[in-house]
mmCIF file with all atom_site columns, C-alpha atoms in Angstrom:
data_model
loop_
_atom_site.group_PDB
_atom_site.id
_atom_site.type_symbol
_atom_site.label_atom_id
_atom_site.label_alt_id
_atom_site.label_comp_id
_atom_site.label_asym_id
_atom_site.label_entity_id
_atom_site.label_seq_id
_atom_site.pdbx_PDB_ins_code
_atom_site.Cartn_x
_atom_site.Cartn_y
_atom_site.Cartn_z
_atom_site.occupancy
_atom_site.B_iso_or_equiv
_atom_site.pdbx_formal_charge
_atom_site.auth_seq_id
_atom_site.auth_comp_id
_atom_site.auth_asym_id
_atom_site.auth_atom_id
_atom_site.pdbx_PDB_model_num
ATOM 1   C CA . MET U 1 1   ? 240.236 280.661 132.250 1.00 54.00 ? 523 MET U CA 1
ATOM 2   C CA . GLU U 1 2   ? 242.414 278.292 134.246 1.00 60.00 ? 524 GLU U CA 1
ATOM 3   C CA . GLY U 1 3   ? 243.595 274.778 133.359 1.00 60.00 ? 525 GLY U CA 1
ATOM 4   C CA . ARG U 1 4   ? 244.054 272.054 135.952 1.00 68.00 ? 526 ARG U CA 1
ATOM 5   C CA . VAL U 1 5   ? 245.687 268.767 135.818 1.00 77.00 ? 527 VAL U CA 1
ATOM 6   C CA . PHE U 1 6   ? 243.332 265.764 136.276 1.00 76.00 ? 528 PHE U CA 1
ATOM 7   C CA . PRO U 1 7   ? 244.469 262.174 136.289 1.00 81.00 ? 529 PRO U CA 1
ATOM 8   C CA . LEU U 1 8   ? 242.035 259.889 134.510 1.00 77.00 ? 530 LEU U CA 1
ATOM 9   C CA . VAL U 1 9   ? 243.884 256.755 135.687 1.00 82.00 ? 531 VAL U CA 1
ATOM 10  C CA . LEU U 1 10  ? 246.354 256.830 138.437 1.00 83.00 ? 532 LEU U CA 1
ATOM 11  C CA . SER U 1 11  ? 248.120 253.543 138.034 1.00 86.00 ? 533 SER U CA 1
ATOM 12  C CA . PRO U 1 12  ? 248.449 250.504 135.652 1.00 88.00 ? 534 PRO U CA 1
ATOM 13  C CA . GLU U 1 13  ? 246.356 248.479 138.160 1.00 90.00 ? 535 GLU U CA 1
ATOM 14  C CA . ASP U 1 14  ? 243.460 250.913 137.631 1.00 89.00 ? 536 ASP U CA 1
ATOM 15  C CA . TYR U 1 15  ? 243.427 250.056 133.984 1.00 89.00 ? 537 TYR U CA 1
ATOM 16  C CA . ILE U 1 16  ? 243.126 246.311 134.811 1.00 91.00 ? 538 ILE U CA 1
ATOM 17  C CA . GLN U 1 17  ? 240.348 247.021 137.326 1.00 90.00 ? 539 GLN U CA 1
ATOM 18  C CA . ARG U 1 18  ? 238.433 249.136 134.934 1.00 87.00 ? 540 ARG U CA 1
ATOM 19  C CA . PHE U 1 19  ? 238.912 247.257 131.627 1.00 90.00 ? 541 PHE U CA 1
ATOM 20  C CA . GLY U 1 20  ? 239.856 243.639 132.825 1.00 93.00 ? 542 GLY U CA 1
ATOM 21  C CA . SER U 1 21  ? 243.256 243.736 131.385 1.00 94.00 ? 543 SER U CA 1
ATOM 22  C CA . ALA U 1 22  ? 246.086 246.063 130.295 1.00 92.00 ? 544 ALA U CA 1
ATOM 23  C CA . GLU U 1 23  ? 245.684 244.851 126.658 1.00 94.00 ? 545 GLU U CA 1
ATOM 24  C CA . ARG U 1 24  ? 242.015 245.528 126.591 1.00 94.00 ? 546 ARG U CA 1
ATOM 25  C CA . ALA U 1 25  ? 242.462 248.984 128.116 1.00 93.00 ? 547 ALA U CA 1
ATOM 26  C CA . LYS U 1 26  ? 244.886 249.940 125.544 1.00 95.00 ? 548 LYS U CA 1
ATOM 27  C CA . ALA U 1 27  ? 242.792 248.688 122.724 1.00 94.00 ? 549 ALA U CA 1
ATOM 28  C CA . GLU U 1 28  ? 239.646 250.572 123.937 1.00 91.00 ? 550 GLU U CA 1
ATOM 29  C CA . ILE U 1 29  ? 241.516 253.772 124.588 1.00 92.00 ? 551 ILE U CA 1
ATOM 30  C CA . LEU U 1 30  ? 243.182 253.651 121.128 1.00 93.00 ? 552 LEU U CA 1
ATOM 31  C CA . GLY U 1 31  ? 239.706 253.342 119.620 1.00 90.00 ? 553 GLY U CA 1
ATOM 32  C CA . GLU U 1 32  ? 238.956 256.793 121.193 1.00 86.00 ? 554 GLU U CA 1
ATOM 33  C CA . TRP U 1 33  ? 242.314 258.001 119.629 1.00 90.00 ? 555 TRP U CA 1
ATOM 34  C CA . ALA U 1 34  ? 241.152 256.923 116.233 1.00 88.00 ? 556 ALA U CA 1
ATOM 35  C CA . ALA U 1 35  ? 237.859 258.725 116.665 1.00 82.00 ? 557 ALA U CA 1
ATOM 36  C CA . ALA U 1 36  ? 239.740 261.919 117.858 1.00 82.00 ? 558 ALA U CA 1
ATOM 37  C CA . ALA U 1 37  ? 241.994 261.675 114.790 1.00 87.00 ? 559 ALA U CA 1
ATOM 38  C CA . GLN U 1 38  ? 238.998 262.266 112.626 1.00 83.00 ? 560 GLN U CA 1
ATOM 39  C CA . GLU U 1 39  ? 238.218 265.567 114.237 1.00 78.00 ? 561 GLU U CA 1
ATOM 40  C CA . PRO U 1 40  ? 239.623 268.890 113.027 1.00 79.00 ? 562 PRO U CA 1
ATOM 41  C CA . GLY U 1 41  ? 243.198 269.215 114.039 1.00 83.00 ? 563 GLY U CA 1
ATOM 42  C CA . GLY U 1 42  ? 243.446 265.593 115.046 1.00 87.00 ? 564 GLY U CA 1
ATOM 43  C CA . ASP U 1 43  ? 245.236 264.303 111.863 1.00 90.00 ? 565 ASP U CA 1
ATOM 44  C CA . ARG U 1 44  ? 248.535 264.116 113.861 1.00 93.00 ? 566 ARG U CA 1
ATOM 45  C CA . ILE U 1 45  ? 247.310 261.666 116.412 1.00 95.00 ? 567 ILE U CA 1
ATOM 46  C CA . ASN U 1 46  ? 249.055 258.402 115.752 1.00 96.00 ? 568 ASN U CA 1
ATOM 47  C CA . ALA U 1 47  ? 246.913 255.540 117.058 1.00 94.00 ? 569 ALA U CA 1
ATOM 48  C CA . PRO U 1 48  ? 248.571 252.864 114.868 1.00 95.00 ? 570 PRO U CA 1
ATOM 49  C CA . LEU U 1 49  ? 252.031 253.834 116.171 1.00 97.00 ? 571 LEU U CA 1
ATOM 50  C CA . MET U 1 50  ? 250.947 253.645 119.877 1.00 96.00 ? 572 MET U CA 1
ATOM 51  C CA . ALA U 1 51  ? 249.230 250.298 119.113 1.00 96.00 ? 573 ALA U CA 1
ATOM 52  C CA . SER U 1 52  ? 252.638 248.899 117.912 1.00 97.00 ? 574 SER U CA 1
ATOM 53  C CA . ARG U 1 53  ? 254.462 250.114 121.127 1.00 97.00 ? 575 ARG U CA 1
ATOM 54  C CA . PRO U 1 54  ? 255.257 247.205 123.545 1.00 96.00 ? 576 PRO U CA 1
ATOM 55  C CA . PHE U 1 55  ? 254.413 249.025 126.685 1.00 96.00 ? 577 PHE U CA 1
ATOM 56  C CA . PRO U 1 56  ? 250.905 249.194 128.369 1.00 95.00 ? 578 PRO U CA 1
ATOM 57  C CA . TYR U 1 57  ? 249.023 252.410 128.029 1.00 95.00 ? 579 TYR U CA 1
ATOM 58  C CA . PRO U 1 58  ? 250.601 254.953 130.376 1.00 95.00 ? 580 PRO U CA 1
ATOM 59  C CA . ALA U 1 59  ? 248.877 255.903 133.580 1.00 93.00 ? 581 ALA U CA 1
ATOM 60  C CA . SER U 1 60  ? 248.245 259.542 134.270 1.00 92.00 ? 582 SER U CA 1
ATOM 61  C CA . LEU U 1 61  ? 249.908 260.182 137.569 1.00 94.00 ? 583 LEU U CA 1
ATOM 62  C CA . PRO U 1 62  ? 253.640 260.193 136.640 1.00 96.00 ? 584 PRO U CA 1
ATOM 63  C CA . VAL U 1 63  ? 253.431 262.676 133.816 1.00 96.00 ? 585 VAL U CA 1
ATOM 64  C CA . LEU U 1 64  ? 251.138 265.024 135.644 1.00 96.00 ? 586 LEU U CA 1
ATOM 65  C CA . ALA U 1 65  ? 253.408 264.938 138.678 1.00 96.00 ? 587 ALA U CA 1
ATOM 66  C CA . ALA U 1 66  ? 256.150 265.970 136.244 1.00 97.00 ? 588 ALA U CA 1
ATOM 67  C CA . VAL U 1 67  ? 254.046 268.814 134.992 1.00 96.00 ? 589 VAL U CA 1
ATOM 68  C CA . LYS U 1 68  ? 253.834 270.127 138.553 1.00 95.00 ? 590 LYS U CA 1
ATOM 69  C CA . ALA U 1 69  ? 257.564 269.577 139.068 1.00 97.00 ? 591 ALA U CA 1
ATOM 70  C CA . ALA U 1 70  ? 258.087 271.805 136.005 1.00 97.00 ? 592 ALA U CA 1
ATOM 71  C CA . GLU U 1 71  ? 255.662 274.319 137.391 1.00 95.00 ? 593 GLU U CA 1
ATOM 72  C CA . ARG U 1 72  ? 257.803 274.511 140.587 1.00 95.00 ? 594 ARG U CA 1
ATOM 73  C CA . GLN U 1 73  ? 260.669 275.811 138.539 1.00 96.00 ? 595 GLN U CA 1
ATOM 74  C CA . GLY U 1 74  ? 259.030 278.045 135.991 1.00 94.00 ? 596 GLY U CA 1
ATOM 75  C CA . GLY U 1 75  ? 255.507 278.842 137.220 1.00 94.00 ? 597 GLY U CA 1
ATOM 76  C CA . ARG U 1 76  ? 252.424 278.637 135.055 1.00 92.00 ? 598 ARG U CA 1
ATOM 77  C CA . MET U 1 77  ? 254.403 279.089 131.774 1.00 94.00 ? 599 MET U CA 1
ATOM 78  C CA . ALA U 1 78  ? 256.577 275.967 132.539 1.00 96.00 ? 600 ALA U CA 1
ATOM 79  C CA . HIS U 1 79  ? 253.410 274.118 133.556 1.00 94.00 ? 601 HIS U CA 1
ATOM 80  C CA . GLU U 1 80  ? 251.717 274.841 130.199 1.00 94.00 ? 602 GLU U CA 1
ATOM 81  C CA . THR U 1 81  ? 254.894 274.242 128.126 1.00 96.00 ? 603 THR U CA 1
ATOM 82  C CA . TYR U 1 82  ? 255.716 270.915 129.804 1.00 97.00 ? 604 TYR U CA 1
ATOM 83  C CA . PHE U 1 83  ? 252.187 269.745 129.420 1.00 95.00 ? 605 PHE U CA 1
ATOM 84  C CA . ASP U 1 84  ? 251.985 270.686 125.820 1.00 95.00 ? 606 ASP U CA 1
ATOM 85  C CA . GLN U 1 85  ? 255.230 268.927 125.080 1.00 97.00 ? 607 GLN U CA 1
ATOM 86  C CA . ALA U 1 86  ? 254.163 265.884 126.853 1.00 97.00 ? 608 ALA U CA 1
ATOM 87  C CA . GLN U 1 87  ? 250.896 265.777 124.841 1.00 95.00 ? 609 GLN U CA 1
ATOM 88  C CA . GLU U 1 88  ? 253.130 265.798 121.646 1.00 96.00 ? 610 GLU U CA 1
ATOM 89  C CA . VAL U 1 89  ? 255.278 263.031 122.912 1.00 97.00 ? 611 VAL U CA 1
ATOM 90  C CA . HIS U 1 90  ? 252.262 261.051 123.938 1.00 97.00 ? 612 HIS U CA 1
ATOM 91  C CA . PHE U 1 91  ? 249.898 261.330 121.034 1.00 96.00 ? 613 PHE U CA 1
ATOM 92  C CA . ILE U 1 92  ? 252.299 261.874 118.104 1.00 96.00 ? 614 ILE U CA 1
ATOM 93  C CA . GLU U 1 93  ? 255.595 260.342 119.088 1.00 97.00 ? 615 GLU U CA 1
ATOM 94  C CA . CYS U 1 94  ? 253.895 257.686 121.106 1.00 97.00 ? 616 CYS U CA 1
ATOM 95  C CA . ARG U 1 95  ? 256.588 257.462 123.841 1.00 98.00 ? 617 ARG U CA 1
ATOM 96  C CA . ASP U 1 96  ? 255.790 256.093 127.291 1.00 98.00 ? 618 ASP U CA 1
ATOM 97  C CA . VAL U 1 97  ? 255.090 259.222 129.324 1.00 97.00 ? 619 VAL U CA 1
ATOM 98  C CA . ALA U 1 98  ? 254.975 257.051 132.414 1.00 95.00 ? 620 ALA U CA 1
ATOM 99  C CA . ASP U 1 99  ? 258.649 256.302 132.019 1.00 97.00 ? 621 ASP U CA 1
ATOM 100 C CA . ARG U 1 100 ? 261.082 258.465 134.187 1.00 97.00 ? 622 ARG U CA 1
ATOM 101 C CA . GLU U 1 101 ? 263.676 258.783 131.473 1.00 97.00 ? 623 GLU U CA 1
ATOM 102 C CA . VAL U 1 102 ? 261.027 260.190 128.999 1.00 98.00 ? 624 VAL U CA 1
ATOM 103 C CA . LEU U 1 103 ? 259.930 262.786 131.694 1.00 98.00 ? 625 LEU U CA 1
ATOM 104 C CA . LEU U 1 104 ? 263.534 263.756 132.196 1.00 98.00 ? 626 LEU U CA 1
ATOM 105 C CA . ASP U 1 105 ? 264.074 264.138 128.468 1.00 98.00 ? 627 ASP U CA 1
ATOM 106 C CA . LEU U 1 106 ? 261.236 266.620 128.429 1.00 98.00 ? 628 LEU U CA 1
ATOM 107 C CA . ALA U 1 107 ? 262.600 268.522 131.323 1.00 98.00 ? 629 ALA U CA 1
ATOM 108 C CA . HIS U 1 108 ? 266.067 268.560 129.687 1.00 98.00 ? 630 HIS U CA 1
ATOM 109 C CA . ALA U 1 109 ? 264.563 269.970 126.462 1.00 97.00 ? 631 ALA U CA 1
ATOM 110 C CA . MET U 1 110 ? 263.062 272.874 128.455 1.00 97.00 ? 632 MET U CA 1
ATOM 111 C CA . ALA U 1 111 ? 266.424 273.533 130.122 1.00 97.00 ? 633 ALA U CA 1
ATOM 112 C CA . LEU U 1 112 ? 264.988 272.868 133.578 1.00 98.00 ? 634 LEU U CA 1
ATOM 113 C CA . ASP U 1 113 ? 267.326 271.999 136.420 1.00 98.00 ? 635 ASP U CA 1
ATOM 114 C CA . LEU U 1 114 ? 267.322 268.254 136.204 1.00 97.00 ? 636 LEU U CA 1
ATOM 115 C CA . GLY U 1 115 ? 268.466 267.658 139.741 1.00 97.00 ? 637 GLY U CA 1
ATOM 116 C CA . HIS U 1 116 ? 265.857 269.934 141.103 1.00 97.00 ? 638 HIS U CA 1
ATOM 117 C CA . PHE U 1 117 ? 263.240 268.326 138.845 1.00 98.00 ? 639 PHE U CA 1
ATOM 118 C CA . GLU U 1 118 ? 264.013 264.748 139.794 1.00 97.00 ? 640 GLU U CA 1
ATOM 119 C CA . ALA U 1 119 ? 264.253 265.584 143.543 1.00 97.00 ? 641 ALA U CA 1
ATOM 120 C CA . ASP U 1 120 ? 260.745 267.109 143.367 1.00 97.00 ? 642 ASP U CA 1
ATOM 121 C CA . LEU U 1 121 ? 259.498 263.845 141.726 1.00 96.00 ? 643 LEU U CA 1
ATOM 122 C CA . GLU U 1 122 ? 261.256 261.674 144.298 1.00 96.00 ? 644 GLU U CA 1
ATOM 123 C CA . SER U 1 123 ? 259.801 263.560 147.193 1.00 96.00 ? 645 SER U CA 1
ATOM 124 C CA . GLY U 1 124 ? 256.215 262.567 146.340 1.00 94.00 ? 646 GLY U CA 1
ATOM 125 C CA . GLU U 1 125 ? 254.989 266.142 146.912 1.00 96.00 ? 647 GLU U CA 1
ATOM 126 C CA . CYS U 1 126 ? 254.093 266.608 143.320 1.00 96.00 ? 648 CYS U CA 1
ATOM 127 C CA . ASN U 1 127 ? 252.043 263.356 143.368 1.00 95.00 ? 649 ASN U CA 1
ATOM 128 C CA . ARG U 1 128 ? 250.225 264.635 146.429 1.00 95.00 ? 650 ARG U CA 1
ATOM 129 C CA . VAL U 1 129 ? 249.435 268.005 144.644 1.00 93.00 ? 651 VAL U CA 1
ATOM 130 C CA . VAL U 1 130 ? 247.970 266.020 141.671 1.00 93.00 ? 652 VAL U CA 1
ATOM 131 C CA . LEU U 1 131 ? 245.884 263.813 143.884 1.00 92.00 ? 653 LEU U CA 1
ATOM 132 C CA . ALA U 1 132 ? 244.648 266.802 145.931 1.00 91.00 ? 654 ALA U CA 1
ATOM 133 C CA . ALA U 1 133 ? 243.591 268.534 142.604 1.00 86.00 ? 655 ALA U CA 1
ATOM 134 C CA . ALA U 1 134 ? 241.856 265.396 141.513 1.00 86.00 ? 656 ALA U CA 1
ATOM 135 C CA . GLU U 1 135 ? 239.925 265.159 144.734 1.00 88.00 ? 657 GLU U CA 1
ATOM 136 C CA . ALA U 1 136 ? 238.893 268.831 144.506 1.00 84.00 ? 658 ALA U CA 1
ATOM 137 C CA . ALA U 1 137 ? 237.790 268.321 140.854 1.00 81.00 ? 659 ALA U CA 1
ATOM 138 C CA . ARG U 1 138 ? 235.643 265.333 141.739 1.00 80.00 ? 660 ARG U CA 1
ATOM 139 C CA . ALA U 1 139 ? 234.008 267.289 144.578 1.00 81.00 ? 661 ALA U CA 1
ATOM 140 C CA . ARG U 1 140 ? 232.905 269.740 141.867 1.00 77.00 ? 662 ARG U CA 1
ATOM 141 C CA . GLY U 1 141 ? 231.510 266.975 139.613 1.00 75.00 ? 663 GLY U CA 1
ATOM 142 C CA . VAL U 1 142 ? 234.437 266.593 137.299 1.00 79.00 ? 664 VAL U CA 1
ATOM 143 C CA . GLU U 1 143 ? 234.899 263.062 136.221 1.00 74.00 ? 665 GLU U CA 1
ATOM 144 C CA . ARG U 1 144 ? 236.546 263.277 132.785 1.00 73.00 ? 666 ARG U CA 1
ATOM 145 C CA . THR U 1 145 ? 238.556 265.546 130.538 1.00 72.00 ? 667 THR U CA 1
ATOM 146 C CA . PRO U 1 146 ? 238.122 267.934 129.117 1.00 76.00 ? 668 PRO U CA 1
ATOM 147 C CA . THR U 1 147 ? 235.673 269.600 131.505 1.00 82.00 ? 669 THR U CA 1
ATOM 148 C CA . VAL U 1 148 ? 234.835 273.307 131.248 1.00 85.00 ? 670 VAL U CA 1
ATOM 149 C CA . ILE U 1 149 ? 233.132 274.871 134.203 1.00 85.00 ? 671 ILE U CA 1
ATOM 150 C CA . PHE U 1 150 ? 231.268 278.087 133.394 1.00 86.00 ? 672 PHE U CA 1
ATOM 151 C CA . ASP U 1 151 ? 230.746 280.827 135.954 1.00 81.00 ? 673 ASP U CA 1
ATOM 152 C CA . ASP U 1 152 ? 231.573 278.355 138.785 1.00 81.00 ? 674 ASP U CA 1
ATOM 153 C CA . ARG U 1 153 ? 228.062 276.969 138.269 1.00 81.00 ? 675 ARG U CA 1
ATOM 154 C CA . TRP U 1 154 ? 227.889 274.860 135.149 1.00 84.00 ? 676 TRP U CA 1
ATOM 155 C CA . ALA U 1 155 ? 230.066 271.987 134.032 1.00 84.00 ? 677 ALA U CA 1
ATOM 156 C CA . LEU U 1 156 ? 230.274 270.685 130.474 1.00 84.00 ? 678 LEU U CA 1
ATOM 157 C CA . PRO U 1 157 ? 232.337 267.442 130.174 1.00 81.00 ? 679 PRO U CA 1
ATOM 158 C CA . GLY U 1 158 ? 233.805 265.866 127.170 1.00 74.00 ? 680 GLY U CA 1
ATOM 159 C CA . ALA U 1 159 ? 234.997 267.219 123.878 1.00 70.00 ? 681 ALA U CA 1
ATOM 160 C CA . VAL U 1 160 ? 232.246 269.134 122.133 1.00 75.00 ? 682 VAL U CA 1
ATOM 161 C CA . PRO U 1 161 ? 232.154 271.490 119.241 1.00 75.00 ? 683 PRO U CA 1
ATOM 162 C CA . VAL U 1 162 ? 233.247 275.040 119.719 1.00 79.00 ? 684 VAL U CA 1
ATOM 163 C CA . GLU U 1 163 ? 229.704 276.152 118.806 1.00 82.00 ? 685 GLU U CA 1
ATOM 164 C CA . THR U 1 164 ? 228.426 274.331 121.918 1.00 82.00 ? 686 THR U CA 1
ATOM 165 C CA . TYR U 1 165 ? 230.730 276.309 124.232 1.00 85.00 ? 687 TYR U CA 1
ATOM 166 C CA . LEU U 1 166 ? 229.609 279.602 122.508 1.00 87.00 ? 688 LEU U CA 1
ATOM 167 C CA . ALA U 1 167 ? 225.931 278.757 122.858 1.00 86.00 ? 689 ALA U CA 1
ATOM 168 C CA . VAL U 1 168 ? 226.356 278.025 126.688 1.00 87.00 ? 690 VAL U CA 1
ATOM 169 C CA . LEU U 1 169 ? 228.167 281.385 127.055 1.00 89.00 ? 691 LEU U CA 1
ATOM 170 C CA . GLU U 1 170 ? 225.434 283.185 125.226 1.00 90.00 ? 692 GLU U CA 1
ATOM 171 C CA . ASP U 1 171 ? 222.736 281.663 127.344 1.00 88.00 ? 693 ASP U CA 1
ATOM 172 C CA . LEU U 1 172 ? 224.466 282.342 130.575 1.00 88.00 ? 694 LEU U CA 1
ATOM 173 C CA . LEU U 1 173 ? 225.025 286.009 129.569 1.00 91.00 ? 695 LEU U CA 1
ATOM 174 C CA . ALA U 1 174 ? 221.295 286.218 128.703 1.00 91.00 ? 696 ALA U CA 1
ATOM 175 C CA . GLY U 1 175 ? 220.291 284.610 131.982 1.00 89.00 ? 697 GLY U CA 1
ATOM 176 C CA . ARG U 1 176 ? 218.905 281.538 130.336 1.00 87.00 ? 698 ARG U CA 1
ATOM 177 C CA . ASP U 1 177 ? 219.243 277.863 131.531 1.00 85.00 ? 699 ASP U CA 1
ATOM 178 C CA . PRO U 1 178 ? 221.608 276.481 128.930 1.00 83.00 ? 700 PRO U CA 1
ATOM 179 C CA . ARG U 1 179 ? 220.236 272.918 129.338 1.00 81.00 ? 701 ARG U CA 1
ATOM 180 C CA . GLU U 1 180 ? 216.949 274.100 127.861 1.00 82.00 ? 702 GLU U CA 1
ATOM 181 C CA . THR U 1 181 ? 218.494 275.650 124.716 1.00 78.00 ? 703 THR U CA 1
ATOM 182 C CA . ALA U 1 182 ? 221.273 272.988 124.099 1.00 70.00 ? 704 ALA U CA 1
ATOM 183 C CA . PRO U 1 183 ? 221.694 272.177 120.400 1.00 63.00 ? 705 PRO U CA 1
ATOM 184 C CA . THR U 1 184 ? 221.060 268.484 121.025 1.00 62.00 ? 706 THR U CA 1
ATOM 185 C CA . ALA U 1 185 ? 219.339 266.396 123.735 1.00 56.00 ? 707 ALA U CA 1
ATOM 186 C CA . GLN U 1 186 ? 222.638 264.759 124.456 1.00 59.00 ? 708 GLN U CA 1
ATOM 187 C CA . GLU U 1 187 ? 224.504 268.072 125.139 1.00 62.00 ? 709 GLU U CA 1
ATOM 188 C CA . GLY U 1 188 ? 221.665 269.260 127.284 1.00 61.00 ? 710 GLY U CA 1
ATOM 189 C CA . TRP U 1 189 ? 221.900 266.041 129.391 1.00 59.00 ? 711 TRP U CA 1
ATOM 190 C CA . ASN U 1 190 ? 225.770 266.445 129.580 1.00 71.00 ? 712 ASN U CA 1
ATOM 191 C CA . LEU U 1 191 ? 225.576 270.046 130.808 1.00 76.00 ? 713 LEU U CA 1
ATOM 192 C CA . ARG U 1 192 ? 225.105 269.992 134.560 1.00 75.00 ? 714 ARG U CA 1
ATOM 193 C CA . ARG U 1 193 ? 225.811 272.033 137.677 1.00 73.00 ? 715 ARG U CA 1
ATOM 194 C CA . PRO U 1 194 ? 229.064 270.821 139.227 1.00 69.00 ? 716 PRO U CA 1
ATOM 195 C CA . TYR U 1 195 ? 227.815 270.954 142.820 1.00 65.00 ? 717 TYR U CA 1
ATOM 196 C CA . ALA U 1 196 ? 224.679 271.674 144.745 1.00 60.00 ? 718 ALA U CA 1
ATOM 197 C CA . LEU U 1 197 ? 223.497 275.287 144.742 1.00 55.00 ? 719 LEU U CA 1
ATOM 198 C CA . PRO U 1 198 ? 221.376 276.978 147.411 1.00 54.00 ? 720 PRO U CA 1
ATOM 199 C CA . PRO U 1 199 ? 217.596 276.887 146.621 1.00 54.00 ? 721 PRO U CA 1
ATOM 200 C CA . GLY U 1 200 ? 216.454 279.502 144.229 1.00 53.00 ? 722 GLY U CA 1
ATOM 201 C CA . THR U 1 201 ? 219.674 279.978 142.466 1.00 50.00 ? 723 THR U CA 1
#
């Protein structure tokens, strides 16, 4: 299994275009936080704290570019560690992960070379890598996170129960169409092929 970065919203302006205002964007997204907090393992998500913060809801591109900058120094392990720490800072400490100082704090905590890290961010190359990954994902039908692609053929978007993932795997191993045996109609509708396949496959 391989994880990829995927920016849901590139810039603050995108929030305004999608939701009408930065305030409405933050309120609607925090409604999703509150729902996620009710799921197993979600009890540490702090929607009330984020709601009290004065900054708009952070756009995705700055922090994901920082993940790629960390990866340049420490490979996949640094990528995963930085991403996990950024998630903690975002969902639990509720700091602004679009703020350069917050991103540098995370790099410092990982003992990364800060000069190298900041130079990579300034170059714009990490932004370009994230944007290219996003385009490649959209070409495969990925429009939201999480999205799990099975066998390079089937995409299941959104957070679903573990049992759903297991059921899809069992169907694919048995040669069945997982849409026909999905536990619910909604899950069957969500499961789709990420791109066109040749006839007869």
